[in-house]
GROMACS .gro file of N, CA and C in nm:
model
  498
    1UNK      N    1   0.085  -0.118   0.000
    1UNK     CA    2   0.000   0.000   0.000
    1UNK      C    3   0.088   0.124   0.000
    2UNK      N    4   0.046   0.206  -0.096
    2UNK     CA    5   0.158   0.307  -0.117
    2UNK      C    6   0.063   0.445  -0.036
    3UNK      N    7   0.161   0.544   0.001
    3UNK     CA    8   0.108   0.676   0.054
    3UNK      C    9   0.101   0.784  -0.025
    4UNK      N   10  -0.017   0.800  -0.082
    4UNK     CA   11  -0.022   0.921  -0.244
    4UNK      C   12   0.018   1.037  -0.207
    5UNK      N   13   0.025   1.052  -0.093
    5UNK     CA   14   0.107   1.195  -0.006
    5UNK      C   15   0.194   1.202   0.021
    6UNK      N   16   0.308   1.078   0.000
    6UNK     CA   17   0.448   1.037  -0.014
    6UNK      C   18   0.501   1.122  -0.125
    7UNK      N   19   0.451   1.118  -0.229
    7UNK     CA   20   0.529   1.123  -0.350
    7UNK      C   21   0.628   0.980  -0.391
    8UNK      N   22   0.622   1.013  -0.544
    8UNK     CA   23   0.691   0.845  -0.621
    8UNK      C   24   0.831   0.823  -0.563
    9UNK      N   25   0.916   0.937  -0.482
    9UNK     CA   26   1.037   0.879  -0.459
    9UNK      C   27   1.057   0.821  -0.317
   10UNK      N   28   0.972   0.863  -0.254
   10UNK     CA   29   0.985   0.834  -0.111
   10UNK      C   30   0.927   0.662  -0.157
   11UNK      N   31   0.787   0.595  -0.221
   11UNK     CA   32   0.746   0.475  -0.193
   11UNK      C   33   0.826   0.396  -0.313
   12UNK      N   34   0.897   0.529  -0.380
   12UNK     CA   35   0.983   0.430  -0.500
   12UNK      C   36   1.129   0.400  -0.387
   13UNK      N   37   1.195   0.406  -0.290
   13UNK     CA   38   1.257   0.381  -0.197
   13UNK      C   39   1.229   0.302  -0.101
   14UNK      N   40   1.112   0.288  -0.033
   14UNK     CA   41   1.057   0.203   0.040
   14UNK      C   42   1.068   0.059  -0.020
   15UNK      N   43   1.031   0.080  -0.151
   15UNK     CA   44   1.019  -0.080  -0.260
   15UNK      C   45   1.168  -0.098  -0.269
   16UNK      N   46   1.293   0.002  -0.264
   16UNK     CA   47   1.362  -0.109  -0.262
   16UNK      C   48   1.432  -0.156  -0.157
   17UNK      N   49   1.398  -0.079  -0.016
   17UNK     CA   50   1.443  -0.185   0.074
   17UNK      C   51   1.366  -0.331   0.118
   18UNK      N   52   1.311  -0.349   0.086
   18UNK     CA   53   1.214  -0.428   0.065
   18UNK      C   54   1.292  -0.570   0.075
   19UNK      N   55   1.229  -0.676   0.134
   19UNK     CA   56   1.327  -0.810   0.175
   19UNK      C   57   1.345  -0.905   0.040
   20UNK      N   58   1.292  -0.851  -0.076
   20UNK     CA   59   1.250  -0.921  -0.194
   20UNK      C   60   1.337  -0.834  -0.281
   21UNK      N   61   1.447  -0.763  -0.238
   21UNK     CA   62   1.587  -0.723  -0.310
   21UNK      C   63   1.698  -0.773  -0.218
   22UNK      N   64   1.685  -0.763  -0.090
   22UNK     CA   65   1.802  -0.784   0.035
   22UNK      C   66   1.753  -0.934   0.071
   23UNK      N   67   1.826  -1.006   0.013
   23UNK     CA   68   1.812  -1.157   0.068
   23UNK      C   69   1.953  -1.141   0.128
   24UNK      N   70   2.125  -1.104   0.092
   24UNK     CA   71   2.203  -1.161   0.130
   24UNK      C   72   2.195  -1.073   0.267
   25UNK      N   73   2.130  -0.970   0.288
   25UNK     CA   74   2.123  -0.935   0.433
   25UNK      C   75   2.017  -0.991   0.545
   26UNK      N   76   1.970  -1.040   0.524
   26UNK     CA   77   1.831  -1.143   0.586
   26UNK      C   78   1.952  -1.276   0.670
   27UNK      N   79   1.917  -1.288   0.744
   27UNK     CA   80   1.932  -1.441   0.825
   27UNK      C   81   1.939  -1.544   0.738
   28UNK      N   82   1.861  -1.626   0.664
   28UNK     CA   83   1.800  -1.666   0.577
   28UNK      C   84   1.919  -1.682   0.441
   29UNK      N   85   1.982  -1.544   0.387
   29UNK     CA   86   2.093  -1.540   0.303
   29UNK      C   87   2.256  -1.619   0.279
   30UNK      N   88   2.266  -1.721   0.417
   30UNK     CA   89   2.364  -1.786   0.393
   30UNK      C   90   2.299  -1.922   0.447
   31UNK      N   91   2.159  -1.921   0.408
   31UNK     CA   92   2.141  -2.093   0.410
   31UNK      C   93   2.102  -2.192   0.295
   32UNK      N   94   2.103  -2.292   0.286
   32UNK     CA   95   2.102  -2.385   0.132
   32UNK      C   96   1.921  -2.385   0.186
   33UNK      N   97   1.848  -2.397   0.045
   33UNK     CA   98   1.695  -2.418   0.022
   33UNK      C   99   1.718  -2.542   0.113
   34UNK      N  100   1.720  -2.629   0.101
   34UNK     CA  101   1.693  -2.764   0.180
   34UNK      C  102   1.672  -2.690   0.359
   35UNK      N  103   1.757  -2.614   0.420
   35UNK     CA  104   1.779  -2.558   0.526
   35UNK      C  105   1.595  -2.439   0.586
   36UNK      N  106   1.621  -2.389   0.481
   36UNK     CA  107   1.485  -2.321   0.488
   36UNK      C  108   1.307  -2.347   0.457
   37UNK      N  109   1.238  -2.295   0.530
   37UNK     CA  110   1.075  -2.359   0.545
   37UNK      C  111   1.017  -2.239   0.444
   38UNK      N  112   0.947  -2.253   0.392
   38UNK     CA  113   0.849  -2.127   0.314
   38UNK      C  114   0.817  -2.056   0.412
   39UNK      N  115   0.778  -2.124   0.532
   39UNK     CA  116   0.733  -2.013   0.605
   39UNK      C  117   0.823  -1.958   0.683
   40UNK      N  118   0.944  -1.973   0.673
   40UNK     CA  119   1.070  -1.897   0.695
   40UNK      C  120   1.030  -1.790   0.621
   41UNK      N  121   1.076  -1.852   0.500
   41UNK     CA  122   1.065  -1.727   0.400
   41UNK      C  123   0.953  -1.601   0.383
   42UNK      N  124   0.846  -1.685   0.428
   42UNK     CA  125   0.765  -1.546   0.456
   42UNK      C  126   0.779  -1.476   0.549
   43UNK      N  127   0.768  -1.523   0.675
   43UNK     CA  128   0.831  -1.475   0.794
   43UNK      C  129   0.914  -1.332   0.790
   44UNK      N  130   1.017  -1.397   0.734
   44UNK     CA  131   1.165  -1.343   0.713
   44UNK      C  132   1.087  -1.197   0.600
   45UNK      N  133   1.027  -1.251   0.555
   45UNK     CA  134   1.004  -1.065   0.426
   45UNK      C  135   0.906  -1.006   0.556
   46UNK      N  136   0.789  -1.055   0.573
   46UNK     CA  137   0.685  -0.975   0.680
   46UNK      C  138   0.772  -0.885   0.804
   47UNK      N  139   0.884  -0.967   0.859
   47UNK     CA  140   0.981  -0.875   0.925
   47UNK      C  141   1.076  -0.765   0.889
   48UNK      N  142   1.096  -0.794   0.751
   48UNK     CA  143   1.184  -0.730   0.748
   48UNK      C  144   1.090  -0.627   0.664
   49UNK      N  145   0.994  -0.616   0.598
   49UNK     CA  146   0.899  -0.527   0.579
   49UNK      C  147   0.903  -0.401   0.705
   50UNK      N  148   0.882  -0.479   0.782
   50UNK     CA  149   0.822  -0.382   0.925
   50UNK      C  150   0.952  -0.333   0.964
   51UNK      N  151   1.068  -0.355   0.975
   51UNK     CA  152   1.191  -0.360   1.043
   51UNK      C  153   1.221  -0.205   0.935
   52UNK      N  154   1.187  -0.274   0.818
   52UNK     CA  155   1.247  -0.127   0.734
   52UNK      C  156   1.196  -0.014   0.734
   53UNK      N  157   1.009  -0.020   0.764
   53UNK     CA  158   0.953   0.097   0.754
   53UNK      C  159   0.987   0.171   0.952
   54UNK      N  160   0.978   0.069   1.011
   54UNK     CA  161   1.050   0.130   1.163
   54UNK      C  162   1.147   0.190   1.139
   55UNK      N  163   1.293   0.165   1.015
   55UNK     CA  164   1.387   0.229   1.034
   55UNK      C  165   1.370   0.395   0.995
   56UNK      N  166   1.270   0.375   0.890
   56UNK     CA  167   1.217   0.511   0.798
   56UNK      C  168   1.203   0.625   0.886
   57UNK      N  169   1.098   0.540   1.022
   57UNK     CA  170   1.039   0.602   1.110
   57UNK      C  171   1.104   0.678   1.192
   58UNK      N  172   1.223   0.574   1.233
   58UNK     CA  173   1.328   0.636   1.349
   58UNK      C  174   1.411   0.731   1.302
   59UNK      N  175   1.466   0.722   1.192
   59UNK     CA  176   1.534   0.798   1.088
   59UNK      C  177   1.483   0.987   1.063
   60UNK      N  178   1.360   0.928   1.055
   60UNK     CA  179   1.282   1.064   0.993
   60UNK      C  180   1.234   1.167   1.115
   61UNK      N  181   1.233   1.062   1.256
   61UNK     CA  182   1.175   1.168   1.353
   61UNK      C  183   1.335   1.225   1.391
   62UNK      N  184   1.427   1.143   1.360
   62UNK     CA  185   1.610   1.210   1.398
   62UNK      C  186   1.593   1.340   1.295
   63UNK      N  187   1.548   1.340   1.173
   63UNK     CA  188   1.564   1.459   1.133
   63UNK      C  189   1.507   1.548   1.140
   64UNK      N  190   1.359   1.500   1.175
   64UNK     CA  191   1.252   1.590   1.256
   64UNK      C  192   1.310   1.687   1.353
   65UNK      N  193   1.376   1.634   1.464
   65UNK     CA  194   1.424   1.660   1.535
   65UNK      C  195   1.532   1.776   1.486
   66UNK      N  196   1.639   1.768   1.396
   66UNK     CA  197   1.731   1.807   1.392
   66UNK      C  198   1.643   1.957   1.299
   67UNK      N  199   1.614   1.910   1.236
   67UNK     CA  200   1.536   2.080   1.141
   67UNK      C  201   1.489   2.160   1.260
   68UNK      N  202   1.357   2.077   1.329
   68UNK     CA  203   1.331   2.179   1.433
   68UNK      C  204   1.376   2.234   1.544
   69UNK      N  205   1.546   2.194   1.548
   69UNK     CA  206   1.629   2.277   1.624
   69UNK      C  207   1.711   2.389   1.621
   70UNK      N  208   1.694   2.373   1.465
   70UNK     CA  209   1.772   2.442   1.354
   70UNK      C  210   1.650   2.580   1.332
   71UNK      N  211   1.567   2.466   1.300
   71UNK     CA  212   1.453   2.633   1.272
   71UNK      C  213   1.455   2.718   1.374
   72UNK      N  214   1.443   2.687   1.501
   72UNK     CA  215   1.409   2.765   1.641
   72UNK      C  216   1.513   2.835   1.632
   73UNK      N  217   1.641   2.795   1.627
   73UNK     CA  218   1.789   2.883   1.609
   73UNK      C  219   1.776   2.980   1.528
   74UNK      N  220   1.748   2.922   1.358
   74UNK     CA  221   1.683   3.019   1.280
   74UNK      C  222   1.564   3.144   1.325
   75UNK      N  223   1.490   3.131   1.352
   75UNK     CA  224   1.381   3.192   1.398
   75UNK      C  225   1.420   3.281   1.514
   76UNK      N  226   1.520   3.209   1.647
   76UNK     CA  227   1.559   3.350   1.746
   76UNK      C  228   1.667   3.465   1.649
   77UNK      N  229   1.745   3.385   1.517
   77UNK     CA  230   1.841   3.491   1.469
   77UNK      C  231   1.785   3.561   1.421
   78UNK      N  232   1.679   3.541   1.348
   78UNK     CA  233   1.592   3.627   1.272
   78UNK      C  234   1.499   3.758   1.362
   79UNK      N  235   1.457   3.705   1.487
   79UNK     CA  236   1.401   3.800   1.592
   79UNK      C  237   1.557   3.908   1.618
   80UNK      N  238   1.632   3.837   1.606
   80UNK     CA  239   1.730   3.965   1.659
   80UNK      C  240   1.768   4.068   1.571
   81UNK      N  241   1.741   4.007   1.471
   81UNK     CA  242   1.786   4.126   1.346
   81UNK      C  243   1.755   4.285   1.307
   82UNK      N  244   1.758   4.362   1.270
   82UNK     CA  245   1.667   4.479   1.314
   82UNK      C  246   1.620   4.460   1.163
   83UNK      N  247   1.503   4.551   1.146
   83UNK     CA  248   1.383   4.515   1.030
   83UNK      C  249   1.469   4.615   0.908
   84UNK      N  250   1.588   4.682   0.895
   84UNK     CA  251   1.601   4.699   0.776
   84UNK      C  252   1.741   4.625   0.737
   85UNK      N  253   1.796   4.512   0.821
   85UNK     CA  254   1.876   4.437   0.759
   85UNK      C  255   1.872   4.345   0.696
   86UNK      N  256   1.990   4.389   0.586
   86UNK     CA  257   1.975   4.283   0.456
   86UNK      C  258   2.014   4.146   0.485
   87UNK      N  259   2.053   4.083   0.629
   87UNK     CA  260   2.041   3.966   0.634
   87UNK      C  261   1.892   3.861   0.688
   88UNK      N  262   1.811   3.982   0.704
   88UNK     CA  263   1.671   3.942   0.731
   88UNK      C  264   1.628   3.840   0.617
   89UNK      N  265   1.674   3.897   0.484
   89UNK     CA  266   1.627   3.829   0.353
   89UNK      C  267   1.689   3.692   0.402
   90UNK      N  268   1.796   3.665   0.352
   90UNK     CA  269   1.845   3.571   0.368
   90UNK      C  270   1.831   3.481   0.444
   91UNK      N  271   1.775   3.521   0.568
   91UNK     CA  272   1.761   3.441   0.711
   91UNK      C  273   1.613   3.348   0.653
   92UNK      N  274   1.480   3.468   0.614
   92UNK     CA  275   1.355   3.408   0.580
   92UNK      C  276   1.366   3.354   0.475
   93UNK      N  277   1.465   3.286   0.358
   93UNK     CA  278   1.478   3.210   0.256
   93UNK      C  279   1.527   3.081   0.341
   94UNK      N  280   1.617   3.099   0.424
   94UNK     CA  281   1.629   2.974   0.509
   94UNK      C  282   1.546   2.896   0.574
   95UNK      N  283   1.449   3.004   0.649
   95UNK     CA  284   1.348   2.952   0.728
   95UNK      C  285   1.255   2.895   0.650
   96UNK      N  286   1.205   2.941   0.517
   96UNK     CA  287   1.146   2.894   0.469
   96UNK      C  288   1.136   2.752   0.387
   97UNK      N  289   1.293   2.729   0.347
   97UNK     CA  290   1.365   2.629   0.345
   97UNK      C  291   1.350   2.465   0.461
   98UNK      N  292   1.396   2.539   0.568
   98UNK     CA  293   1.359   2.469   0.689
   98UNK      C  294   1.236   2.420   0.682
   99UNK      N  295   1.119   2.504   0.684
   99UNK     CA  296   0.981   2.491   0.697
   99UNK      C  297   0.921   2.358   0.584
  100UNK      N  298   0.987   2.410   0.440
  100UNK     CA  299   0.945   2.322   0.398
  100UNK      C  300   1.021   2.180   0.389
  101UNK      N  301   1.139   2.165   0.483
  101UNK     CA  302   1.199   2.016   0.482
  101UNK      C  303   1.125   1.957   0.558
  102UNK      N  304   1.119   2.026   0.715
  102UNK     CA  305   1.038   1.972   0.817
  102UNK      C  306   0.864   1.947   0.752
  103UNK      N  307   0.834   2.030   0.702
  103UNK     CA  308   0.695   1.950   0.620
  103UNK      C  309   0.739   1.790   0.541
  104UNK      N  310   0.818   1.786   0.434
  104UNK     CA  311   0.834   1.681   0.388
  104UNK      C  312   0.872   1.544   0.456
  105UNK      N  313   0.979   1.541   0.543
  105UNK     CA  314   1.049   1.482   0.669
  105UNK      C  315   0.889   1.440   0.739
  106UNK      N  316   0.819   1.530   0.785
  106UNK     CA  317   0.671   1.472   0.852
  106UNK      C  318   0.560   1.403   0.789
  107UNK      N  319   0.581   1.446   0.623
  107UNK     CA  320   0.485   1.348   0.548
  107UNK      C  321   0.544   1.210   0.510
  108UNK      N  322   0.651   1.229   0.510
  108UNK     CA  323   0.724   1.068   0.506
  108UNK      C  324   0.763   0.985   0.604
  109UNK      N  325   0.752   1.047   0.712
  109UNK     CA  326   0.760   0.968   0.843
  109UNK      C  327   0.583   0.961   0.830
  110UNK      N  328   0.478   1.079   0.842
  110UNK     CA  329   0.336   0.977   0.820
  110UNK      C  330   0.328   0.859   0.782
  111UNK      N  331   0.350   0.916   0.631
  111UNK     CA  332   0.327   0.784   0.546
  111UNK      C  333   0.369   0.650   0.601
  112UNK      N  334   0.518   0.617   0.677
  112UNK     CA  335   0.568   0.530   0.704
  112UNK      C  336   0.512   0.463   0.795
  113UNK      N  337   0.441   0.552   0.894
  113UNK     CA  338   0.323   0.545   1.017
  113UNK      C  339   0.209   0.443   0.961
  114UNK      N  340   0.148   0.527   0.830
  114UNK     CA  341  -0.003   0.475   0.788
  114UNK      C  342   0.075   0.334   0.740
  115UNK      N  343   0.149   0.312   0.659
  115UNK     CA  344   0.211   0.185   0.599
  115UNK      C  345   0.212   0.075   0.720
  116UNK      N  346   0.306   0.123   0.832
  116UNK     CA  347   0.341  -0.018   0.940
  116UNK      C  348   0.174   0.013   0.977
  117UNK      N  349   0.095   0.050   0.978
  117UNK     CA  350  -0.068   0.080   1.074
  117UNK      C  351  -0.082  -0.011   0.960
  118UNK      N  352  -0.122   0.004   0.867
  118UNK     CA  353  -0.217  -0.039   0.755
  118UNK      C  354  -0.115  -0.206   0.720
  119UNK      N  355  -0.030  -0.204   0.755
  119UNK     CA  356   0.108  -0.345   0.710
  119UNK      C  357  -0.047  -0.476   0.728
  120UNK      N  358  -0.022  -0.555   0.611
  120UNK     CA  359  -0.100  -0.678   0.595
  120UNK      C  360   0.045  -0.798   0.562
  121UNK      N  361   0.053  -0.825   0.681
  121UNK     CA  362   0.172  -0.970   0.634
  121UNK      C  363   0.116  -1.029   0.517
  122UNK      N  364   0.187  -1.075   0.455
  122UNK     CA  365   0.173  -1.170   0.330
  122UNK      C  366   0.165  -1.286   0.389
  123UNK      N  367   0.072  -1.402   0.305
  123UNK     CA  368   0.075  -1.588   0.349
  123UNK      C  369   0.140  -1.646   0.210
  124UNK      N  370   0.124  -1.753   0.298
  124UNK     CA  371   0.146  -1.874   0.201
  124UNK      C  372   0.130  -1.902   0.038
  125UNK      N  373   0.020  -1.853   0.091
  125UNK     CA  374  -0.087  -1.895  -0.049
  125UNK      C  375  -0.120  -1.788  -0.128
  126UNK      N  376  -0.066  -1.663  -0.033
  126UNK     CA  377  -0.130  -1.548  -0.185
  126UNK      C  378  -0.035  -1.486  -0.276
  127UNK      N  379  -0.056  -1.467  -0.358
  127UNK     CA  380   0.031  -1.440  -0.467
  127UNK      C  381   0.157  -1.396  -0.458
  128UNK      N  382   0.182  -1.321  -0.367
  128UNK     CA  383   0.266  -1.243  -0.318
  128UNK      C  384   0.364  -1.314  -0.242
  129UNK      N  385   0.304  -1.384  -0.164
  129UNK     CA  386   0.369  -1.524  -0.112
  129UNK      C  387   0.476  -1.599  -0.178
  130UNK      N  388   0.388  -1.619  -0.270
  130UNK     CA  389   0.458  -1.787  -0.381
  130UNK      C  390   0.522  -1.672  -0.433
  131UNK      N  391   0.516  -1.562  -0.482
  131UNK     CA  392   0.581  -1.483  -0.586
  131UNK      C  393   0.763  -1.480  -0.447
  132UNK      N  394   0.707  -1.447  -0.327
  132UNK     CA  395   0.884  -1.434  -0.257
  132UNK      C  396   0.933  -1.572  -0.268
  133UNK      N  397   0.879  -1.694  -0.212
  133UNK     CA  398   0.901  -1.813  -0.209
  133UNK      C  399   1.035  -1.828  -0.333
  134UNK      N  400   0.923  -1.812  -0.443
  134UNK     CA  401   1.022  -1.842  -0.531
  134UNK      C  402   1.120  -1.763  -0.568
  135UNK      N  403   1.089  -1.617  -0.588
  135UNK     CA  404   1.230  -1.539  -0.547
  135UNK      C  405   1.399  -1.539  -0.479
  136UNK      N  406   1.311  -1.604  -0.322
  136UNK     CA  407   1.402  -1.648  -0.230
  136UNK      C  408   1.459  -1.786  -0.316
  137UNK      N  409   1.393  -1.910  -0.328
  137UNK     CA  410   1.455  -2.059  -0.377
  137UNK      C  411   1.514  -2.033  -0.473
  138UNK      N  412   1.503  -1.910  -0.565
  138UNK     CA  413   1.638  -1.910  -0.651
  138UNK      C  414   1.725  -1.825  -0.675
  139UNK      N  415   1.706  -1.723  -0.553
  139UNK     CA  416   1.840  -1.652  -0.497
  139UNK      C  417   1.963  -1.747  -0.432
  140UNK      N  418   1.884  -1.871  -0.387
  140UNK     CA  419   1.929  -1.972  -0.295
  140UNK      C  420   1.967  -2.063  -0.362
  141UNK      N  421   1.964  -2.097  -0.474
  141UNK     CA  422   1.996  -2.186  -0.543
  141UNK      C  423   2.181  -2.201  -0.566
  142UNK      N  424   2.228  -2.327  -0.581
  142UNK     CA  425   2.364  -2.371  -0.583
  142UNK      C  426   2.413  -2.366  -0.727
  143UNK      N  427   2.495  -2.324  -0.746
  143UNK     CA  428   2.576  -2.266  -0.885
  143UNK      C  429   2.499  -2.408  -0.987
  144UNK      N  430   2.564  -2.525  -0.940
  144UNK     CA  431   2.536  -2.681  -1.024
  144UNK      C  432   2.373  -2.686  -1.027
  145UNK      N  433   2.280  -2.629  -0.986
  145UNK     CA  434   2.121  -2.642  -0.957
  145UNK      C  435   2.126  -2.541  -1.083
  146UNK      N  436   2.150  -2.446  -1.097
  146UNK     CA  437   2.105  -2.366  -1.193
  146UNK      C  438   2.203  -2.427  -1.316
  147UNK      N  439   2.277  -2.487  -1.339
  147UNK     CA  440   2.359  -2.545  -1.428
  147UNK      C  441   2.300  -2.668  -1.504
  148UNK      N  442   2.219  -2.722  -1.386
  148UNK     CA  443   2.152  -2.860  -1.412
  148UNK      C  444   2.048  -2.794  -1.507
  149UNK      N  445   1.929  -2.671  -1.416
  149UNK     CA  446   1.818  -2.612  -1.528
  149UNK      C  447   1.827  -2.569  -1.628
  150UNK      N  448   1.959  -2.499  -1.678
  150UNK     CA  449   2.013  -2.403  -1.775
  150UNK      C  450   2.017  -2.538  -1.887
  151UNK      N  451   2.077  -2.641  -1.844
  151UNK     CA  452   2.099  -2.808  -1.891
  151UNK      C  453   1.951  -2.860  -1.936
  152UNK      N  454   1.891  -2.907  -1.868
  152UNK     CA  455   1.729  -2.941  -1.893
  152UNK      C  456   1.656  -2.854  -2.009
  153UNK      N  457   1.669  -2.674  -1.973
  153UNK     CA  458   1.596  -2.590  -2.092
  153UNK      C  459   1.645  -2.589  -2.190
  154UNK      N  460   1.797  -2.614  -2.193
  154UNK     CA  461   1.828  -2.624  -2.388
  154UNK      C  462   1.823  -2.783  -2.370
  155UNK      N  463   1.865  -2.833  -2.329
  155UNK     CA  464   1.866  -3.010  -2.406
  155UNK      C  465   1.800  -3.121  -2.323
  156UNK      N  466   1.683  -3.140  -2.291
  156UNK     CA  467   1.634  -3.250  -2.161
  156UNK      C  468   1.721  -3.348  -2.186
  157UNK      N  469   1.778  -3.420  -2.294
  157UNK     CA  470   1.809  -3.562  -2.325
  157UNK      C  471   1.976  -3.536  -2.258
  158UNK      N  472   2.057  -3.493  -2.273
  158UNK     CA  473   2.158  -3.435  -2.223
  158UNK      C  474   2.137  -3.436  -2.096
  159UNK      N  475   2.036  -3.367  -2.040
  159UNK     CA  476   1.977  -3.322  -1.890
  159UNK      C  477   1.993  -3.464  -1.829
  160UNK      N  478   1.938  -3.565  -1.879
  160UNK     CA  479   1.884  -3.687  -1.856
  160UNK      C  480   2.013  -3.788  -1.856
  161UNK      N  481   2.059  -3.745  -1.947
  161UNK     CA  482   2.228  -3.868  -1.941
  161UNK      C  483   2.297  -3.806  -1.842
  162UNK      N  484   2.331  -3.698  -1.801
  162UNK     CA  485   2.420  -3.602  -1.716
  162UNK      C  486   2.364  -3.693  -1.606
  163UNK      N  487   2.222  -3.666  -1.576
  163UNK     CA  488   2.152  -3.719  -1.424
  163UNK      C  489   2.213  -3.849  -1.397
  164UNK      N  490   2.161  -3.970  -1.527
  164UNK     CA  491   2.201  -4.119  -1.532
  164UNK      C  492   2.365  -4.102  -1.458
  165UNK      N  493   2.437  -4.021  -1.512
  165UNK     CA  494   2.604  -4.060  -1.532
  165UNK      C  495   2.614  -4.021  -1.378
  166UNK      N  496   2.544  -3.933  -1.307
  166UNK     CA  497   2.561  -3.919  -1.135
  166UNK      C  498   2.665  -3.777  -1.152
   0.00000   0.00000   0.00000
C-alpha cells in the first residue's frame, strides 16, 4: 500500500528496501533451500517489511528533530535582526527552506506510520507469497542447480544422461 502523499520517490525507496531485493542481508541469506521452510521465507520478508519501515520512522523523527532545532535557532536569529537588515532576507529564505523540509520529513515519516498501521503480512498462499518463495529458492539456489536447469531448458536428453552418469 503506497502513501499518495508520499510522492513516487519516497514509496519508489521504500520498494527497494524491501526483503525481496536484500536476501544476502536477511538471516536466511547464507542458508542452502533444503535448510529453509516457506514459512521462513515469509516470515523473514513480513519482518523485514516492518523492520524497514520502523527504520524510515526512526530515521525521519532524527531529522525531525534536527530541522526543528535548527529552525528555532533560525527563527531567534531572525528576531534579533533589526527590520532593515539585509540579512533578514536571507535568514527568511532559510526559514522557509527549513519549513518546507520539516513538512516533507513529517509526510514521510506519516506515510511510514499509515504503511506499518495499515502493514498486511503476506501468506502462504497469496500471490505475493509464492511470488517471494520463489524469489528467495532461486536466490538460494547452488551454482550446479542452476547449471543442471540451464541443462534441462536447452537439451532434456543431455539433462537426462548427465543425471544417469551421477
Amino acid at each position: 500500500m503506497q502513501n499518495p502523499n508520499a510522492g513516487p520517490e519516497f514509496n519508489q525507496a521504500l520498494a527497494q528496501l524491501s526483503a525481496a531485493r536484500n536476501y544476502k542481508s536477511s538471516n536466511l541469506g547464507s542458508m542452502l533451500n533444503f535448510q529453509v521452510s516457506d514459512q521462513q521465507i515469509i516470515d523473514d520478508y513480513n519482518n523485514s517489511k516492518l523492520s524497514q519501515l520502523n527504520s524510515v520512522i526512526e530515521r525521519g523523527n532524527a531529522q525531525i528533530a534536527g530541522i526543528t532545532e535548527r529552525l528555532n535557532s533560525a527563527n531567534q536569529l531572525l528576531s534579533g535582526l533589526p527590520s532593515g537588515d539585509a540579512r533578514r532576507t536571507s535568514s527568511e529564505v532559510f526559514i522557509k527552506q527549513l519549513n518546507d523540509d520539516l513538512k516533507s520529513v513529517t509526510s514521510a515519516v506519516t506515510g511510514a506510520q499509515d504503511m506499518q498501521k495499515n502493514f498486511t503480512p503476506i501468506g502462504l498462499e497469496s500471490p505475493e507469497g509464492l511470488k517471494e518463495i520463489t524469489s528467495f529458492r532461486t536466490f538460494a539456489q547452488l551454482p550446479e542447480e542452476r547449471a543442471a536447469q540451464q541443462l534441462y531448458q536447452i537439451d532434456p536428453e543431455s539433462y537426462r544422461t548427465a543425471v544417469g552418469l551421477g
